[in-house]
mmCIF file of C-alpha atoms and ligand atoms in Angstrom:
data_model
loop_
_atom_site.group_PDB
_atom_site.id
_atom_site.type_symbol
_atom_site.label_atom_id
_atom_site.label_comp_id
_atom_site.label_asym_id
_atom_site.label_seq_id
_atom_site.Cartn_x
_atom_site.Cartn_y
_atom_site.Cartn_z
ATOM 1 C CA UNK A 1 129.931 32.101 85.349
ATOM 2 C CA UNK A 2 130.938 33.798 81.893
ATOM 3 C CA UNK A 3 130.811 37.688 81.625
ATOM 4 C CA UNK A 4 130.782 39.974 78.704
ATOM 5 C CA UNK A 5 132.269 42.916 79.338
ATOM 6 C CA UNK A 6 131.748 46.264 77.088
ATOM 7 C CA UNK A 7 134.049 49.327 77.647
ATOM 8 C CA UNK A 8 133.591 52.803 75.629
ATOM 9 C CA UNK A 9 132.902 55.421 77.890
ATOM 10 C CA UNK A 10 135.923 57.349 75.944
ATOM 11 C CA UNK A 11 138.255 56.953 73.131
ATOM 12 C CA UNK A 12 138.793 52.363 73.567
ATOM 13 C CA UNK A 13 136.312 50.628 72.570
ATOM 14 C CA UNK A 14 137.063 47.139 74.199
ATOM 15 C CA UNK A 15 135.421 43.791 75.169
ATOM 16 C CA UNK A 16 136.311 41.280 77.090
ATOM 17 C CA UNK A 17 134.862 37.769 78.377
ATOM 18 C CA UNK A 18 135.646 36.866 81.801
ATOM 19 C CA UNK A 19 135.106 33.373 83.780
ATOM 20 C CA UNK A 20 134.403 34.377 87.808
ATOM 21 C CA UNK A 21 138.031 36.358 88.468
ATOM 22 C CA UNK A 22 139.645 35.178 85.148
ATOM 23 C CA UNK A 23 140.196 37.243 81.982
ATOM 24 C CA UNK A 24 139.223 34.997 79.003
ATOM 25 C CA UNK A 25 140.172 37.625 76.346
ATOM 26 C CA UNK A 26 140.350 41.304 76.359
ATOM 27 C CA UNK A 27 140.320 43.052 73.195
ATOM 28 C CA UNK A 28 140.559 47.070 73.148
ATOM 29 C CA UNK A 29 141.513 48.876 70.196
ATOM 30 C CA UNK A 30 142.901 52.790 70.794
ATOM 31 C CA UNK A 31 141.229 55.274 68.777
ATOM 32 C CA UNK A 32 144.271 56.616 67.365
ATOM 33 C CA UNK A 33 142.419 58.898 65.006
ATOM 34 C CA UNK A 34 142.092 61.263 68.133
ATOM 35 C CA UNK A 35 145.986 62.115 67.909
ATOM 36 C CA UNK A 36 145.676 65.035 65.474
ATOM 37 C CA UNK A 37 143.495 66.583 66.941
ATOM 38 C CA UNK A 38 145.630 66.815 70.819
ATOM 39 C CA UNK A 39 142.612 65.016 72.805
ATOM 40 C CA UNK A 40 139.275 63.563 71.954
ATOM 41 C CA UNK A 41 136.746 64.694 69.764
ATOM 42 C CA UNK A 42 133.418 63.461 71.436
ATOM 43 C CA UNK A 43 131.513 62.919 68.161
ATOM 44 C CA UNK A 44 134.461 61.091 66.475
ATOM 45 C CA UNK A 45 134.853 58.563 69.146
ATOM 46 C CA UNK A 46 131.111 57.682 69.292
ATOM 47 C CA UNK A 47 131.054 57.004 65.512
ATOM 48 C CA UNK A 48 134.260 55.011 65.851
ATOM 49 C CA UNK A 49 132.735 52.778 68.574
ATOM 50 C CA UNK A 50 129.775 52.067 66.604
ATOM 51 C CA UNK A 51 132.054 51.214 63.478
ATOM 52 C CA UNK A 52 134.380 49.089 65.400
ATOM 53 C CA UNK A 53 131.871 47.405 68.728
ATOM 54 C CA UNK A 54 130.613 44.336 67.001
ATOM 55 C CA UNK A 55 134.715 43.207 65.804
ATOM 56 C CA UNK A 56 135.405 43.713 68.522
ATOM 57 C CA UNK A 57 133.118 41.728 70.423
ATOM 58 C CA UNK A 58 133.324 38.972 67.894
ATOM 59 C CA UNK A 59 137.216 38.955 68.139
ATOM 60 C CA UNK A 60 137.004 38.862 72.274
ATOM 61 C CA UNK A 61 134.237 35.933 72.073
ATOM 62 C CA UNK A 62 137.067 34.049 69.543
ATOM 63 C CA UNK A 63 140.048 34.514 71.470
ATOM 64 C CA UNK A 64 138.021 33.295 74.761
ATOM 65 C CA UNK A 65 136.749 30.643 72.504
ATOM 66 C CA UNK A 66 133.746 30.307 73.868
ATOM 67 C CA UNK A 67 129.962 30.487 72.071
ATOM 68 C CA UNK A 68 127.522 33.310 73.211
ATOM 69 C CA UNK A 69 125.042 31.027 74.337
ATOM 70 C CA UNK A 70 127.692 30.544 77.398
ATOM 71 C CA UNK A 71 127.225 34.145 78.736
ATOM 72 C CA UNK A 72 125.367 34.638 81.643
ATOM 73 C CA UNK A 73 125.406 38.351 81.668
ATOM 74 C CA UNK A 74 126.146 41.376 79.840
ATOM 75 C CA UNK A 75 129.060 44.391 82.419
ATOM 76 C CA UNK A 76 128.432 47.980 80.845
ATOM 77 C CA UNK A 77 130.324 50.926 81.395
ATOM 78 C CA UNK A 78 127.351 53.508 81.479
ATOM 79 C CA UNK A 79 129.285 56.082 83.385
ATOM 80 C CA UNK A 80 131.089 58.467 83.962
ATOM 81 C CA UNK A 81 132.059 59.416 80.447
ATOM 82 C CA UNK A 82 131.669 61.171 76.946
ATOM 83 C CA UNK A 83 127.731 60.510 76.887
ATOM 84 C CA UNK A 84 127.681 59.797 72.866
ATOM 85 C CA UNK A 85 130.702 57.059 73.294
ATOM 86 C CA UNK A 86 129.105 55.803 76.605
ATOM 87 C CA UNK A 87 125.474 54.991 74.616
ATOM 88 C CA UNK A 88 127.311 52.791 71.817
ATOM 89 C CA UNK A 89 128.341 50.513 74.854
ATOM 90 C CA UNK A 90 124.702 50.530 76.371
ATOM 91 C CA UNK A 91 122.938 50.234 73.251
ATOM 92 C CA UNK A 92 125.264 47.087 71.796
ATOM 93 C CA UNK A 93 124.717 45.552 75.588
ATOM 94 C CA UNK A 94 121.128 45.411 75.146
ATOM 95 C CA UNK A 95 120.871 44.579 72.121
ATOM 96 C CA UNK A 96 122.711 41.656 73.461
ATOM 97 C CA UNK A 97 120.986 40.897 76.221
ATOM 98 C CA UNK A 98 117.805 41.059 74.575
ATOM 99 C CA UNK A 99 118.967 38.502 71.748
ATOM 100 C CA UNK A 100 120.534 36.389 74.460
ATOM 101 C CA UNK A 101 118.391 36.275 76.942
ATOM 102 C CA UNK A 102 120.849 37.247 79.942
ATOM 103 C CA UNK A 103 120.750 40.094 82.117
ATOM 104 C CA UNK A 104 122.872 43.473 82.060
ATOM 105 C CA UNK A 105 124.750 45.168 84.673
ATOM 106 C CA UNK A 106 125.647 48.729 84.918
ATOM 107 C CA UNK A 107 129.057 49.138 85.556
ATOM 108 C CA UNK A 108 130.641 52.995 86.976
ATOM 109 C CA UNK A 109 133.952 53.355 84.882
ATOM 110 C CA UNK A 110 136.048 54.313 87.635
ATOM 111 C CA UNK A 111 134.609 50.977 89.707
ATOM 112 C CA UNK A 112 135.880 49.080 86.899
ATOM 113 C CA UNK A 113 139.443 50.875 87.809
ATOM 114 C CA UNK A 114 138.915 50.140 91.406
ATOM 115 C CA UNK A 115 138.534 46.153 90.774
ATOM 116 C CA UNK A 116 141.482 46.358 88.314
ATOM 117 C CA UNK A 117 143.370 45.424 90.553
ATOM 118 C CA UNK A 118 141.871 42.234 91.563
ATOM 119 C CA UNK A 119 142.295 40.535 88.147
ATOM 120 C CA UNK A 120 144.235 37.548 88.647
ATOM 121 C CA UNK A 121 145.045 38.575 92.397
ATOM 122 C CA UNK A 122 143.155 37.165 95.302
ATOM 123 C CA UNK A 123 145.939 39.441 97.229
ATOM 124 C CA UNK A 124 143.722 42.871 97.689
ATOM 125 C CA UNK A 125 141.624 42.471 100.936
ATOM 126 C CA UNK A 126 138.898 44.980 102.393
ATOM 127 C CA UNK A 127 139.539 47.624 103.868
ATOM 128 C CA UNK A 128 141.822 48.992 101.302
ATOM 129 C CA UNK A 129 142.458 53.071 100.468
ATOM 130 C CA UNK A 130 142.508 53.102 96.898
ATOM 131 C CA UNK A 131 144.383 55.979 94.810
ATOM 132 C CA UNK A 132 142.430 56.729 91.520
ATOM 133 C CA UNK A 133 144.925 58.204 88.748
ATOM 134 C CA UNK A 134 142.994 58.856 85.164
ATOM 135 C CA UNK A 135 142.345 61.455 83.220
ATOM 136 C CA UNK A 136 139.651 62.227 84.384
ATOM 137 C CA UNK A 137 139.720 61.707 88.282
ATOM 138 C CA UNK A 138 142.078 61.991 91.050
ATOM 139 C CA UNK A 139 140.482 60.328 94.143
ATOM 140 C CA UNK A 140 141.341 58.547 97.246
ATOM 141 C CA UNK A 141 138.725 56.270 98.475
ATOM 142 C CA UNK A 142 138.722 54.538 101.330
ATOM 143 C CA UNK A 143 137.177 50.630 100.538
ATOM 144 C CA UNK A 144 135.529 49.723 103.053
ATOM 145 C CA UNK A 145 133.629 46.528 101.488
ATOM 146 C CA UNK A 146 132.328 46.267 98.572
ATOM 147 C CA UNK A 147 129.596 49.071 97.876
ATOM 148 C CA UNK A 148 130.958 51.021 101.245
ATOM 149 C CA UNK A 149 132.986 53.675 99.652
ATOM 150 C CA UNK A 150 133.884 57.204 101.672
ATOM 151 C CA UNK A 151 135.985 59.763 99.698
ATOM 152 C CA UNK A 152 139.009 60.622 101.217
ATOM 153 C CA UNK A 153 140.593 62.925 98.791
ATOM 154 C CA UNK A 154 140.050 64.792 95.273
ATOM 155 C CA UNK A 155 141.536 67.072 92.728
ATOM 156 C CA UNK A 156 139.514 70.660 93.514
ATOM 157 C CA UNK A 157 141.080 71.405 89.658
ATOM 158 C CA UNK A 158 142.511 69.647 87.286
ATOM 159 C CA UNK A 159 143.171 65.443 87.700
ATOM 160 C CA UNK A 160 146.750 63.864 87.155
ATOM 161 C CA UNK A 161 146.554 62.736 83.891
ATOM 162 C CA UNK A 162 145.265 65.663 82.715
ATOM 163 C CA UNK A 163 148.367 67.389 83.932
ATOM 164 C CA UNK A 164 150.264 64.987 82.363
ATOM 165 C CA UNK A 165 148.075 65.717 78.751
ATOM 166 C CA UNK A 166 148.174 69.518 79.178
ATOM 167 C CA UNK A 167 151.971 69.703 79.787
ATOM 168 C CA UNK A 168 152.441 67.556 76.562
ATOM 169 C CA UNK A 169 150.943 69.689 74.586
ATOM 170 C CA UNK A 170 152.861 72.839 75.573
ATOM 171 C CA UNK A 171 156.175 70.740 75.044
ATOM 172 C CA UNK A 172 154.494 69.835 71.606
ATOM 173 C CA UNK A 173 154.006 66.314 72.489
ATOM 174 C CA UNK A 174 151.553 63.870 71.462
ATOM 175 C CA UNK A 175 147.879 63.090 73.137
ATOM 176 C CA UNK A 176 147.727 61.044 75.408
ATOM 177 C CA UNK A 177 150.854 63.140 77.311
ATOM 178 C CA UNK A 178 151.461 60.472 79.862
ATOM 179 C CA UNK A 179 153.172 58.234 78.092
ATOM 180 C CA UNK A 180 155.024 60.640 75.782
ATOM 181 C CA UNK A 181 156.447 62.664 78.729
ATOM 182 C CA UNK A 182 157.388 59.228 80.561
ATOM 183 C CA UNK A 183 159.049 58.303 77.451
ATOM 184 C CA UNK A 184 161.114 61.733 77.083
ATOM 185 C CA UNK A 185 161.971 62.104 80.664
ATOM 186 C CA UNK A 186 163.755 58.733 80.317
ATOM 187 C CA UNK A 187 167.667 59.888 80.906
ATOM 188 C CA UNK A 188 166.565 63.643 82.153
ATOM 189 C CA UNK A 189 167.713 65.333 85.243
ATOM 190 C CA UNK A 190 164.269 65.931 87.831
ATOM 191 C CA UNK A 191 166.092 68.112 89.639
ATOM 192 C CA UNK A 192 166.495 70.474 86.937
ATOM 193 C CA UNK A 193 163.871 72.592 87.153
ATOM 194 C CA UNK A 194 161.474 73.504 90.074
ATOM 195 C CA UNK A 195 157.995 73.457 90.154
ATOM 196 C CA UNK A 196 155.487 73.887 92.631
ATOM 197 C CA UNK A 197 154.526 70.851 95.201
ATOM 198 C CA UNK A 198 150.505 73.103 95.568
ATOM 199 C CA UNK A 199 149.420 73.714 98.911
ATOM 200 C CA UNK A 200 145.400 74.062 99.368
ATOM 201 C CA UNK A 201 144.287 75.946 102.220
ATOM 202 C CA UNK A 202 141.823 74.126 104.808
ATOM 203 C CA UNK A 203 142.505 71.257 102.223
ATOM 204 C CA UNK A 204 145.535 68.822 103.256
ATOM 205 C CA UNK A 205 144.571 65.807 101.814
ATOM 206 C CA UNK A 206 143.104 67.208 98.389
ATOM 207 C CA UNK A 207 144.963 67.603 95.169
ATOM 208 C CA UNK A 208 145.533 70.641 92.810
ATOM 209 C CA UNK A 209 147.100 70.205 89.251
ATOM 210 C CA UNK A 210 146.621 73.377 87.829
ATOM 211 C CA UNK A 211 149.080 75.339 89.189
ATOM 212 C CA UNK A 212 151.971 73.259 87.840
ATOM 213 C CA UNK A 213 150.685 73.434 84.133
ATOM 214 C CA UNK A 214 150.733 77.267 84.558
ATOM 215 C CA UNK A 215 154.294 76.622 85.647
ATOM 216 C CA UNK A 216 155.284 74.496 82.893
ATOM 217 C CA UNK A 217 153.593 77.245 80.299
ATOM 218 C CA UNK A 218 155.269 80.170 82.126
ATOM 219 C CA UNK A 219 158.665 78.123 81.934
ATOM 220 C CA UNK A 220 157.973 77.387 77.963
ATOM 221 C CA UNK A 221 157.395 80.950 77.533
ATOM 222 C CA UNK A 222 160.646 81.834 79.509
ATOM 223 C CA UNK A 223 162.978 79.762 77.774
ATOM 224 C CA UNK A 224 164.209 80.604 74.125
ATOM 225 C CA UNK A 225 163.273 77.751 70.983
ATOM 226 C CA UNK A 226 166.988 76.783 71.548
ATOM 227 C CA UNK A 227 166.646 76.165 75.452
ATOM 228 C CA UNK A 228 164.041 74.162 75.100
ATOM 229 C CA UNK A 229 165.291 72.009 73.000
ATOM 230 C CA UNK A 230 168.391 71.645 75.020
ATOM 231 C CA UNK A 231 166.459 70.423 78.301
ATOM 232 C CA UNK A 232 163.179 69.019 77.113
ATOM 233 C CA UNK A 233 164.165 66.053 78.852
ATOM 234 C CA UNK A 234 165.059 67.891 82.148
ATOM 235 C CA UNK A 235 161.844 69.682 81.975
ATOM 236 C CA UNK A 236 159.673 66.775 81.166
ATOM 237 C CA UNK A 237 161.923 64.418 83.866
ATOM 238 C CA UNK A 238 160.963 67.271 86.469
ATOM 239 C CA UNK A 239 157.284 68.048 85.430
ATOM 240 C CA UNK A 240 157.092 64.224 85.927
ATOM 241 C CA UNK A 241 158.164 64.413 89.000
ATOM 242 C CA UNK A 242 156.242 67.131 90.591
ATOM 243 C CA UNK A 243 152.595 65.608 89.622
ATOM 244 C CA UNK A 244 153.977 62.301 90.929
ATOM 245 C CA UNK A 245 155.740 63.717 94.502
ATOM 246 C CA UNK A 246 152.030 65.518 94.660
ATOM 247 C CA UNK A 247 150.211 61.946 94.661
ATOM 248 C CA UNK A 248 152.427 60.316 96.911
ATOM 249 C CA UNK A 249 152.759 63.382 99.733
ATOM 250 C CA UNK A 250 148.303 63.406 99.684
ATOM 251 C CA UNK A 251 149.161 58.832 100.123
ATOM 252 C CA UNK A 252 151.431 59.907 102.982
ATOM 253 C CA UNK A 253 149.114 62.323 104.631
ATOM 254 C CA UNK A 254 146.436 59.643 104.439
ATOM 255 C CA UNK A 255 147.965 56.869 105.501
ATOM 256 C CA UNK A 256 149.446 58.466 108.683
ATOM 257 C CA UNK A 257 145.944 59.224 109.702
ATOM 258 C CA UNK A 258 143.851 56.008 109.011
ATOM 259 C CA UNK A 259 144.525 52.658 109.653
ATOM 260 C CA UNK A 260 144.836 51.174 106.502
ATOM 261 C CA UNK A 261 147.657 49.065 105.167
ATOM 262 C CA UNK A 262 146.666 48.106 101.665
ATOM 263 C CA UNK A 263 146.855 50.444 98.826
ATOM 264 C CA UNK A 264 145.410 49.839 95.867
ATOM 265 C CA UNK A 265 146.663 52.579 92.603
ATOM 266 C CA UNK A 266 144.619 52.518 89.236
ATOM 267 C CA UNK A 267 143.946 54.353 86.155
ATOM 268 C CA UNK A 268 145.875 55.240 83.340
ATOM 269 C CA UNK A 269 148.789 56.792 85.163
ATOM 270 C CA UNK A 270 149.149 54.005 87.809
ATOM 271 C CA UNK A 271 150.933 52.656 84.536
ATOM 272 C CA UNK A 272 153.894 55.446 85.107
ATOM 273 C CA UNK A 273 157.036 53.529 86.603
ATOM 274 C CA UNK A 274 158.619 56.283 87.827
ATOM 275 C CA UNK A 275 155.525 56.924 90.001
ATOM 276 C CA UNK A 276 155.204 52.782 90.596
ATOM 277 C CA UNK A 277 159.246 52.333 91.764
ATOM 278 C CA UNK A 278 158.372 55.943 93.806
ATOM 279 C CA UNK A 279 155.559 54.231 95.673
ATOM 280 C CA UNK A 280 157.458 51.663 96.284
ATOM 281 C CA UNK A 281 160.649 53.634 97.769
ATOM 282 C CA UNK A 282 157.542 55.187 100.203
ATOM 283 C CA UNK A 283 156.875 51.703 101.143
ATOM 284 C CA UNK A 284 160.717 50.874 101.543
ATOM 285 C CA UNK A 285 159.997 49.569 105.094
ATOM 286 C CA UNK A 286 157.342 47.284 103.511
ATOM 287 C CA UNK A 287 154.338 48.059 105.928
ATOM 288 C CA UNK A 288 151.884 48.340 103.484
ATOM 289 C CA UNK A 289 150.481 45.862 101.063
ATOM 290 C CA UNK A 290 150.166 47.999 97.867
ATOM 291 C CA UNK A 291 149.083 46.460 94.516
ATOM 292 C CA UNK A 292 148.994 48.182 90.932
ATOM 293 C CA UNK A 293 146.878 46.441 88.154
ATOM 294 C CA UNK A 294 149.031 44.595 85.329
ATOM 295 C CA UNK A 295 150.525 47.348 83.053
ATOM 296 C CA UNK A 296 147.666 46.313 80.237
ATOM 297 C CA UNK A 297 144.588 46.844 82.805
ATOM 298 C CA UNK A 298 145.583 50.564 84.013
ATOM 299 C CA UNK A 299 144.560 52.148 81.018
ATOM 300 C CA UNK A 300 140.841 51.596 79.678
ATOM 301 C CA UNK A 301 140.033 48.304 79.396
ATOM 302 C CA UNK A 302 137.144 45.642 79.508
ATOM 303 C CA UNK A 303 138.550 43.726 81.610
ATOM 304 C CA UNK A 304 138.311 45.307 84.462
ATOM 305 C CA UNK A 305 134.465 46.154 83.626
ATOM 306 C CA UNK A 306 134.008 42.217 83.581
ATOM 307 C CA UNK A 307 135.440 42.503 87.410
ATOM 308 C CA UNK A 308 133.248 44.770 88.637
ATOM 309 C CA UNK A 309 129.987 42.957 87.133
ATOM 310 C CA UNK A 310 131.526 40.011 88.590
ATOM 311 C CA UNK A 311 131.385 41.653 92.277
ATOM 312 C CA UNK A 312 127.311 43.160 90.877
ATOM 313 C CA UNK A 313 127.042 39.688 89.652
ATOM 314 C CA UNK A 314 127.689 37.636 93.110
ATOM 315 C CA UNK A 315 125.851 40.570 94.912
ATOM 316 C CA UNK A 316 122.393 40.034 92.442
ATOM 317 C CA UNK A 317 123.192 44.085 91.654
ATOM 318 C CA UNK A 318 121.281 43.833 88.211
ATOM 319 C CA UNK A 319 120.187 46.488 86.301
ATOM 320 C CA UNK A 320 117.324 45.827 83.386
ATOM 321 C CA UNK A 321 117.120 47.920 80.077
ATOM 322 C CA UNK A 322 115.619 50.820 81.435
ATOM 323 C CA UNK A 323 119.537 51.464 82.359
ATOM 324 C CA UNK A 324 120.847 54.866 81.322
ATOM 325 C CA UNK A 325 124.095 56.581 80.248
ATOM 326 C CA UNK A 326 125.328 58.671 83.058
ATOM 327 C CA UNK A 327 128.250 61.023 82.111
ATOM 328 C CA UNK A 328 128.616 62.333 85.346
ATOM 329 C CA UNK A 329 127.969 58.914 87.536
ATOM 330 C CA UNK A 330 129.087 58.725 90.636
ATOM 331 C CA UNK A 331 130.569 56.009 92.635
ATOM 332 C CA UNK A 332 128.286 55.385 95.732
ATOM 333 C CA UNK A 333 125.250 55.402 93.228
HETATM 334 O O1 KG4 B 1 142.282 55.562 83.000
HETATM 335 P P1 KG4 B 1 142.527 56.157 81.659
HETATM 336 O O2 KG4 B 1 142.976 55.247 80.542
HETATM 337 O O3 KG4 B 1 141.275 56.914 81.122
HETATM 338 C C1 KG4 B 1 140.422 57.671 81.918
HETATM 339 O O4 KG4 B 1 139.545 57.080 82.571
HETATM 340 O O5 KG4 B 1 140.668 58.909 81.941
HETATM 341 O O6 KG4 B 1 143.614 57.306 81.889
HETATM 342 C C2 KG4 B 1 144.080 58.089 80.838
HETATM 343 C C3 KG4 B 1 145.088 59.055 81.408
HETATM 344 C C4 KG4 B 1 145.580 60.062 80.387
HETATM 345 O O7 KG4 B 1 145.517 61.336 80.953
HETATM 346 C C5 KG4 B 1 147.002 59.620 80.139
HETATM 347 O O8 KG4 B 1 147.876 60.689 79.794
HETATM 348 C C6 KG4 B 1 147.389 59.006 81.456
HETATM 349 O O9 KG4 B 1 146.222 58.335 81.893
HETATM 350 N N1 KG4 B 1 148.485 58.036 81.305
HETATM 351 C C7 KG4 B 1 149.689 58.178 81.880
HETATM 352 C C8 KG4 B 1 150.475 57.084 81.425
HETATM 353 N N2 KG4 B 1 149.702 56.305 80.601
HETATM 354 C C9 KG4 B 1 148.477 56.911 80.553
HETATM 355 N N3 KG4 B 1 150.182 59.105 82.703
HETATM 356 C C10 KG4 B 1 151.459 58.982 83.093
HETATM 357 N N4 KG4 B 1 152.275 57.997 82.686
HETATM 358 C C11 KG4 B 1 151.838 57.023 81.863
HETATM 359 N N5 KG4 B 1 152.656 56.044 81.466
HETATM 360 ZN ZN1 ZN B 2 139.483 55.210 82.782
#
């Protein structure tokens, strides 16, 4: 069973070909282009899809090498996402599927993160709780089976990685901020600097991100040019810290109240080590099972789109070319 996977709800535009649980090839170029401008430009990422989709997809069929008459199906992300970026994907996938002959499945982007972590594992079993960490989202869902999702937990302001972004660009880092601050807190001191752990009222188990930004601005503003540049490693090293201790105290809440003992953290800032070898302190006493997608499937990817069709695929969840971009999808749809 060979899947094509497409990917472009934001700024990668990636494919990837997939046999059942196997990842054939998955190709996924990084708009860099977005850099100068501190985040993504909506309109320049959909024209950079549609200039790079079909190399892409010609590249991924090569390094699987295998012919497109093999497919079976076409996996689409066609939500949630940057609507313009999101219809490149769709439009290519049909396009496909009506020159092929093979059906198309709708994929949910942040599905795609949730089966991330079952490429190449057959460790992850149902129920699972599974900690959602992107740019966009921060979500706990509990995973019942597959299509049997309750929400547990979200962000009632800003998500994780979006922390992480903002904060970078008040310590005049680059976009995407995760990996820049990750890089300069490398070294720093975390204790350095206090910031707020956020407590939400009637809320225990949700998240709140905004507050610490504020803090971070309020610090810049505080410290002199010269300061700064003195402890931008402290500061990053403890801004780092606070987003991550504020994941792992909602996990701890969570846990203690439902009987779940496999985790399951995805998204672009699962990729964070600090917050992976943190986790794993949590877990010292080894009673749960917790598994983070390979380092190259937490940010956007096709890959993990060609996991979740697989799951559609098995379950006859087709969709047919009346299939629409939905920026604001949602996961139980
Ligand atoms: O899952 P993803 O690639 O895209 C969305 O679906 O949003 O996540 C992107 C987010 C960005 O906010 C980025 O700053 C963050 O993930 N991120 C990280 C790291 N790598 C990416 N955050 C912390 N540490 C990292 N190493
Ligand atoms: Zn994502």
């Amino acid at each position: 069973m060979y899947l094509l996977g497409i990917e472009t709800s934001c700024d990668e535009t990636s494919v990837a070909i997939s046999h059942k649980r196997n990842i054939l090839s998955n190709v996924t170029i990084s708009q860099i282009i977005h850099k100068k401008y501190g985040g993504v430009v909506p309109e320049i990422a959909s024209r950079e899809h549609l200039q790079l989709i079909t190399d892409v997809a010609e590249e991924a069929l090569l390094q699987a090498s295998i012919d497109s008459n093999k497919l079976n199906a076409i996996a689409v992300t066609n939500g949630p996402g940057l609507k313009g970026a999101l219809l490149v994907g769709l439009n290519f996938a049909k396009g496909l599927s009506i020159s092929l002959e093979i059906p198309i499945i709708g994929v949910n982007h942040m599905e795609g993160h949730l089966f991330s972590s079952f490429i190449g594992s057959d460790k992850v079993r149902y129920p699972f709780l599974c900690l959602l960490v992107s740019g966009g989202h921060t979500q706990i869902w509990l995973v019942n089976s597959y299509k049997n999702y309750d929400l547990m937990s979200t962000t009632i302001d800003d998500a994780a990685g979006e922390a992480f972004d903002k904060g970078a660009r008040i310590l005049g880092l680059n976009y995407p901020g995760g990996p820049e601050i990750e890089k300069l807190a490398i070294g720093g001191d975390f204790k350095a600097f206090k910031f707020p752990i956020p407590k939400i009222k009637n809320s225990k188990y949700n998240f709140s991100f905004s507050g610490l930004k504020t803090s971070l601005y309020y610090l810049s503003k505080r410290l002199d040019e010269k300061n700064i540049k003195a402890s931008r490693k402290d500061i990053a090293a403890s801004y780092q810290e606070a987003i991550i201790d504020t994941l792992i105290q909602k996990v701890k809440y969570l846990t203690k109240q439902i009987n779940v003992y496999s985790l399951v953290v995805a998204g672009g800032v699962a990729s964070n080590k600090r917050f992976r070898s943190k986790l794993d302190d949590f877990n010292n006493q080894g009673l749960y099972q917790i598994s983070f997608p390979e380092l190259k499937y937490c940010t956007d990817n096709a890959a993990m789109i060609c996991m979740a069709g697989y799951e559609k695929f098995i379950n006859k969840n087709f969709s047919d070319l009346s299939l629409l971009a939905n920026p604001n999808l949602s996961m139980n749809e």
